[in-house]
Coordinates of C-alpha atoms in Angstrom, one line a residue:
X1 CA 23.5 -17.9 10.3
X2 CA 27.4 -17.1 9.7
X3 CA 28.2 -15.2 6.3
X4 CA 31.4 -14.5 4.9
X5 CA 34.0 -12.5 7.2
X6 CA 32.5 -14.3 10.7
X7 CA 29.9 -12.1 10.8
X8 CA 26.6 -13.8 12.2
X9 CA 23.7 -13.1 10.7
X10 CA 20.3 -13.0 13.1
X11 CA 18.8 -9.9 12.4
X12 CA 16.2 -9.0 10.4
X13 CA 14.8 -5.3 8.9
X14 CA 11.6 -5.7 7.6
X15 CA 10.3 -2.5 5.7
X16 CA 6.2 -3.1 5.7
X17 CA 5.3 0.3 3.8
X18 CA 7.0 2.3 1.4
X19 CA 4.3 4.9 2.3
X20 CA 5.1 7.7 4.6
X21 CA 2.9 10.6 6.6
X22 CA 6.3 12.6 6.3
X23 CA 9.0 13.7 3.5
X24 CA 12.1 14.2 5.0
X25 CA 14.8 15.4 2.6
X26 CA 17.4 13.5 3.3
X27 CA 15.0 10.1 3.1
X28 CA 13.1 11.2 -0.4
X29 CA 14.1 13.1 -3.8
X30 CA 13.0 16.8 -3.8
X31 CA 10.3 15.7 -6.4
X32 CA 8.9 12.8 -3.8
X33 CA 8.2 9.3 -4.7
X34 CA 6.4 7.4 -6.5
X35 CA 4.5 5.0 -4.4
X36 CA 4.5 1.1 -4.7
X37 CA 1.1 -0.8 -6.2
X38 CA -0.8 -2.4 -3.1
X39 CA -0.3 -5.4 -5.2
X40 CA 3.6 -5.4 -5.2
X41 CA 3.5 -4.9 -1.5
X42 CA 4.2 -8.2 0.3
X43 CA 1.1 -9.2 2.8
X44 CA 1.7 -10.1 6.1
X45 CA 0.9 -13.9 5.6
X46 CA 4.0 -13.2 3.1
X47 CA 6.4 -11.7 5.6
X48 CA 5.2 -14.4 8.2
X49 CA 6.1 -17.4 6.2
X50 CA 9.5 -16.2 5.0
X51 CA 9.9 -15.1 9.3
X52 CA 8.9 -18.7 9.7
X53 CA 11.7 -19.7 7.4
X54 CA 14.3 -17.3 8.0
X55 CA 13.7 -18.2 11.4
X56 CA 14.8 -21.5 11.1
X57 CA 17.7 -20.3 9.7
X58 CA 19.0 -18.3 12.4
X59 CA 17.1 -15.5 12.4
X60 CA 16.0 -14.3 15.7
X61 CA 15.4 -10.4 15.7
X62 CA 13.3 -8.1 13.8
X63 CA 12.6 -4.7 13.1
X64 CA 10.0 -3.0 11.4
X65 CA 10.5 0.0 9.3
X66 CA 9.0 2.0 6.5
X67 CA 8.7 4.1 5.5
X68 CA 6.8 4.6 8.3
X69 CA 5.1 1.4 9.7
X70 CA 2.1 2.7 11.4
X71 CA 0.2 3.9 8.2
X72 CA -0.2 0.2 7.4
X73 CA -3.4 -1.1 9.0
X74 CA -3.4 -4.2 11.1
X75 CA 0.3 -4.1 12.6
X76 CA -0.5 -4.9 15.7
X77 CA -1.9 -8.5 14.3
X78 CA 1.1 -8.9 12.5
X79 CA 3.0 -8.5 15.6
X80 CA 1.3 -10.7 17.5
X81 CA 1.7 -13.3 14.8
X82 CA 5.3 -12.6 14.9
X83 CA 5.4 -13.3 18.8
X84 CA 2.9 -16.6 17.7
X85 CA 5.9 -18.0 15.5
X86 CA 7.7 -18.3 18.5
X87 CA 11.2 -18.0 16.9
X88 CA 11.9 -14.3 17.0
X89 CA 12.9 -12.9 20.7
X90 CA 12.8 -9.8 19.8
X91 CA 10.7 -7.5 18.2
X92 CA 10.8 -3.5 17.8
X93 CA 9.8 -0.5 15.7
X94 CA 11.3 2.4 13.4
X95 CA 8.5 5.1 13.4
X96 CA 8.7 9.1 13.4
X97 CA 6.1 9.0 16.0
X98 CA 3.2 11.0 15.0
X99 CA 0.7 8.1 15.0
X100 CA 1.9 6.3 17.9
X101 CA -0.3 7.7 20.2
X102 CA -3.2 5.7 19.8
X103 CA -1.4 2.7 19.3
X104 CA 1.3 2.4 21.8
X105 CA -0.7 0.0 24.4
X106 CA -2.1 -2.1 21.4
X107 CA 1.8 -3.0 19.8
X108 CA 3.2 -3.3 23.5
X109 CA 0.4 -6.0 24.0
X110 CA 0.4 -7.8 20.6
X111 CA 4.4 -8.3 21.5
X112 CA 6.4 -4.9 20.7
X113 CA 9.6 -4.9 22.7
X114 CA 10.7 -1.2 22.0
X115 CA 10.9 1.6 19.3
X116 CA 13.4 4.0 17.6
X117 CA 11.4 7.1 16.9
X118 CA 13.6 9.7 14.5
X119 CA 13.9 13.4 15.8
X120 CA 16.3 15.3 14.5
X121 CA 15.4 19.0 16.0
X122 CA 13.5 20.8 18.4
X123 CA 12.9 23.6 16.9
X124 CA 9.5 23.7 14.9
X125 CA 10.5 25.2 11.9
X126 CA 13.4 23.2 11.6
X127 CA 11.4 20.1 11.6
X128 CA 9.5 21.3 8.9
X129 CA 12.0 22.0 6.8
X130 CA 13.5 18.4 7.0
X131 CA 10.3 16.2 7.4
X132 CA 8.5 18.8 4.9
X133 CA 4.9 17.8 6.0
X134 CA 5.5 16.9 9.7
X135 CA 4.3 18.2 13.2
X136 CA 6.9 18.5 16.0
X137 CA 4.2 18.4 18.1
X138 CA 3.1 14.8 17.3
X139 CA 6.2 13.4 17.1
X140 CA 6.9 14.9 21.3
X141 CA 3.5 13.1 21.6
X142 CA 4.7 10.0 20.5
X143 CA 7.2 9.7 22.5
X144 CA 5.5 10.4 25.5
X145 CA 3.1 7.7 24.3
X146 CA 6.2 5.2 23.7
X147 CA 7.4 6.0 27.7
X148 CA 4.1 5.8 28.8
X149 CA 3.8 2.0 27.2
X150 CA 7.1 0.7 28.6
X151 CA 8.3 0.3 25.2
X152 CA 12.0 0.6 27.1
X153 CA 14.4 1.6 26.1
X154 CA 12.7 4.1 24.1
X155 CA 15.6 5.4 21.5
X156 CA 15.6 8.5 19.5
X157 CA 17.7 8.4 16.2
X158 CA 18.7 11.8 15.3
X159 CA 20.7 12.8 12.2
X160 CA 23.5 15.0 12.5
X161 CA 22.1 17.1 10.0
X162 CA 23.1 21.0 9.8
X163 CA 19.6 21.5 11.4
X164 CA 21.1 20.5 14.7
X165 CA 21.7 22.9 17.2
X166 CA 23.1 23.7 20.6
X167 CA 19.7 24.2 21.8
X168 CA 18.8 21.0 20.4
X169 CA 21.2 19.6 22.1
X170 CA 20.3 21.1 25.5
X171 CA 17.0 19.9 25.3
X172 CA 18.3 16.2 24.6
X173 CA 20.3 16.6 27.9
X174 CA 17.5 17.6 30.0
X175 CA 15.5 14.3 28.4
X176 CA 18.0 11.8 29.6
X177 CA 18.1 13.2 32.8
X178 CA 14.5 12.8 33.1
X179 CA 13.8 9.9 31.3
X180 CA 15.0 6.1 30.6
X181 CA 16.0 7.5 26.7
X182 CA 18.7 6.6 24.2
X183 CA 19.8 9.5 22.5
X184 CA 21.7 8.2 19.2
X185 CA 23.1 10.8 17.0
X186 CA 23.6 9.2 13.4
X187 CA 26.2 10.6 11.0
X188 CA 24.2 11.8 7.8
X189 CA 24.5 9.4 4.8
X190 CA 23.6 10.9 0.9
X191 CA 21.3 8.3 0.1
X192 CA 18.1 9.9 0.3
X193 CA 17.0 13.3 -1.8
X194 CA 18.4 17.1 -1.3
X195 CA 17.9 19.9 0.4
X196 CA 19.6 19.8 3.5
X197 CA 23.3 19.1 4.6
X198 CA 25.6 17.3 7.2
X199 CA 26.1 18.9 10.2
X200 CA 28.8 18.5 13.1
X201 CA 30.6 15.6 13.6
X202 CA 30.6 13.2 16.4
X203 CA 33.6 15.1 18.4
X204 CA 31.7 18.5 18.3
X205 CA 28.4 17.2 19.0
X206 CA 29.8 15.1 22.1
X207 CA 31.7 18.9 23.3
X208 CA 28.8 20.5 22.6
X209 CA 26.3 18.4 25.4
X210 CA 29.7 18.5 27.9
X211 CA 29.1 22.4 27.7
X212 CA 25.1 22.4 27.9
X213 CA 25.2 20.0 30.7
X214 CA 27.8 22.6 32.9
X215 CA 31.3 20.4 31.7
X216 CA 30.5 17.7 32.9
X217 CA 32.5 14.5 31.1
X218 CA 30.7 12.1 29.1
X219 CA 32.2 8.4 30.6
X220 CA 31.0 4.8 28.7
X221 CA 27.4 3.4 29.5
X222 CA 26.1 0.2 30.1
X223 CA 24.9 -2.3 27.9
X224 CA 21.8 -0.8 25.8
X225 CA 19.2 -3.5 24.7
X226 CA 19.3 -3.7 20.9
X227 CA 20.9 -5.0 17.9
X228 CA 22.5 -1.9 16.2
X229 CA 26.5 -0.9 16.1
X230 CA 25.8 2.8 18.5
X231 CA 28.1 3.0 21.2
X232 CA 26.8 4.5 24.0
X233 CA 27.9 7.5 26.8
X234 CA 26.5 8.6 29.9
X235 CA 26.8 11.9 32.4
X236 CA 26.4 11.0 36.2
X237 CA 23.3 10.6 37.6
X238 CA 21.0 10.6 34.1
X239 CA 18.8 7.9 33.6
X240 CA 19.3 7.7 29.5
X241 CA 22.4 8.0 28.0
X242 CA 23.2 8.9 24.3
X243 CA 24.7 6.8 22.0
X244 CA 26.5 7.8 18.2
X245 CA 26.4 5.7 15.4
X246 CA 29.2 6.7 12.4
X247 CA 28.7 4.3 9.3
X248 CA 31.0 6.8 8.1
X249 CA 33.9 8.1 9.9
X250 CA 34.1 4.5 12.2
X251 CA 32.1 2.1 10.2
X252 CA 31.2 -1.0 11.5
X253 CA 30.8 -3.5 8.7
X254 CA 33.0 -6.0 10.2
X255 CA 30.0 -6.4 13.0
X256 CA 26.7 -6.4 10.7
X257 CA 24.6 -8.6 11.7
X258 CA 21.4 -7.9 9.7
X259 CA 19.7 -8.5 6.3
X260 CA 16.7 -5.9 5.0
X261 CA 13.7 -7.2 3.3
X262 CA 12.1 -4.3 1.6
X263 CA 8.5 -3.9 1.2
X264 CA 8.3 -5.1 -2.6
X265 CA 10.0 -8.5 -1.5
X266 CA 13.9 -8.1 -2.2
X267 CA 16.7 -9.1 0.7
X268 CA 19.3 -6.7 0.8
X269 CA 22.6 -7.8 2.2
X270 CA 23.5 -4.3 2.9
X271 CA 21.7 -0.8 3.0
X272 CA 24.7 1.5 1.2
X273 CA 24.6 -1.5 -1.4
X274 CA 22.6 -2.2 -4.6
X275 CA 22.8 -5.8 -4.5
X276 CA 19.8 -7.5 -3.6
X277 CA 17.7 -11.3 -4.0
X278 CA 14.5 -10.9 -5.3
X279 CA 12.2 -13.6 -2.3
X280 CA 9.3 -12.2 -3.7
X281 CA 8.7 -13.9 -7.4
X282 CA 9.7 -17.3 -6.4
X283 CA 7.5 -16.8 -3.1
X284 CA 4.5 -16.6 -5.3
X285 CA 5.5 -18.8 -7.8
X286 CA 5.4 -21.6 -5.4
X287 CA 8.6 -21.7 -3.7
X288 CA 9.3 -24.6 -0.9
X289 CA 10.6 -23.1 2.1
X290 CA 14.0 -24.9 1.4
X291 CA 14.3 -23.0 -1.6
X292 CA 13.3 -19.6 0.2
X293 CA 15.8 -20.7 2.8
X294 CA 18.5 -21.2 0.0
X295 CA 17.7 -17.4 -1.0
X296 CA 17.9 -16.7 2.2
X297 CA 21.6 -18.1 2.4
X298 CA 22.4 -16.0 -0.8
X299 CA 21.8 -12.6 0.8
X300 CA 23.9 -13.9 3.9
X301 CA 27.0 -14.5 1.2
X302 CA 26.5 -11.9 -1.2
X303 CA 27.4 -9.4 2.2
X304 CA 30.5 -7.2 1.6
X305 CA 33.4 -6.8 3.1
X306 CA 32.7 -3.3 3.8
X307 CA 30.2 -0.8 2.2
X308 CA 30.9 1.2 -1.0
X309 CA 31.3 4.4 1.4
X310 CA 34.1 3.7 2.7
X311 CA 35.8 3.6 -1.2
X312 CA 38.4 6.1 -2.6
X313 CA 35.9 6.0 -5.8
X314 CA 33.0 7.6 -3.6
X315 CA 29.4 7.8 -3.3
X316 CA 27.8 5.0 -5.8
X317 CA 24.6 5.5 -8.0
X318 CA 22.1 4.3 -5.3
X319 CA 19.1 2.8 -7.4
X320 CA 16.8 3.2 -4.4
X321 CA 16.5 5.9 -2.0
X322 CA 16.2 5.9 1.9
X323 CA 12.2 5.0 1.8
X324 CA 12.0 2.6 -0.4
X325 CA 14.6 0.6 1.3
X326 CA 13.4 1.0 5.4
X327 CA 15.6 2.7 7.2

């Protein structure tokens, strides 16, 4: 579906949960939040008729976020129903991991193509700091759960937080020479709570893994299978490769391919945006799919140019934080 600018739009982020096993700082306010009513929550026959429809209109890739995804029941179902539409060619997961390991082999077989799981350190008190209530342990587990199901390429988002360290950094070395992993490094965005702070930058993290992998040169990778704007690096002889994505200092809003549909039924033409269209009242008021699929067509316009970020006025008032839209 083209939008305004010549930007095609055929990717989806549907956010399933507002509920989340973690609270990471820079996702939540310091005071956490207030959870959703089961009843605002769209159900899955919901999200499958307006995939049905957005399908039609060009629609062809989805992600599932969350909060985190995997503390709502019955996703593999949902999946597979996704794969049953027979529209969508792709389908993959935002999760932080720590309840994948039961459930790996279940979403690879209802359909799931791959996952992004987020790890942003190594180092255990570290993680607990940022994801407040989190294990590292289950989160290593998941991954090893996600590699062990094929859900290639495996990707692991970590924000350049000032929890990052060269030993962090080491350890993501050794895992790409080991493994078939995308290592993204995402520049921190203020759209979540407090309590934690940016970190390096792009050109000192990518000096930083030169020196922890002996000075060796980082040269361009490959083509990595996904949707999203990171561009990607390699050493010799790894098997992953890391990637860096700067909605920041480089944004890519010229590219943006996707709409998000958060998990109380709004489209939102673009995350660091308040705008949205609300899908869900006229859903359940009896909407025909033409009309859902001219709602569908008013997210795709009302897409900016570029994101308020990138303004001399600075940060906007976001009304929603990091969880409540999917990440």
């Amino acid at each position: 579906m083209p939008g305004h600018y010549k930007r095609v739009v055929n990717y989806l982020r549907i956010s399933v949960t507002d509920r989340c096993n973690f609270r990471c700082v820079y996702c939540m306010p310091p005071q956490g939040a207030k959870w959703l009513d089961h009843k605002e929550i769209l159900t899955y026959e919901e999200i499958l008729r307006l995939i049905t429809v957005f399908g039609r209109e060009g629609i062809t890739k989805i992600r599932l976020t969350g909060g985190e995804p995997l503390v709502r029941a019955g996703l593999a179902d949902f999946i597979r129903g996704i794969k049953e539409i027979g529209i969508i060619d792709d389908i993959s997961l935002t999760t932080n991991g720590s309840l994948l390991p039961p459930l790996a082999q279940a979403l690879k077989a209802a359909g799931l193509h791959r996952v992004n799981i987020s790890l942003d350190t190594v180092n255990p008190a570290s993680f607990s700091r940022i994801t407040t209530c989190g294990r590292l342990e289950d989160t290593l587990r998941g991954i090893e759960s996600a590699l062990a199901a094929e859900l290639h390429p495996v990707k692991l988002n970590v924000v350049m937080t000032d929890a990052l360290q060269e030993t962090d950094l080491a350890y993501f070395n050794k895992l790409v020479y080991r493994h078939p992993i995308a290592v993204r490094f995402i520049e921190y965005m203020p759209i979540g709570g407090n309590g934690i702070g940016s970190g390096a930058d792009t050109a000192a993290v990518k000096r930083l893994l030169s020196t922890v992998a002996g000075s060796q040169t980082l040269g361009p990778a490959g083509n990595i299978k996904g949707n999203g704007p990171a561009k990607y690096y390699q050493f010799p002889r790894t098997r992953g490769t890391f990637g860096f994505i700067t909605p920041l200092s480089d944004h890519f809003c010229g590219e943006c391919n996707r709409l998000r549909l958060t998990a109380d039924g709004m489209l939102r033409p673009c995350l660091l945006a308040n705008r949205e269209v609300d899908v869900k009242t006229p859903l359940r008021s009896g909407a025909s799919d033409r009309e859902l699929a001219m709602l569908f067509h008013e997210a795709v316009k009302a897409k900016p140019q570029g994101h308020s970020l990138c303004r001399a006025s600075g940060y906007p008032d976001f009304k929603r934080r990091m969880s409540q839209i999917g990440g």
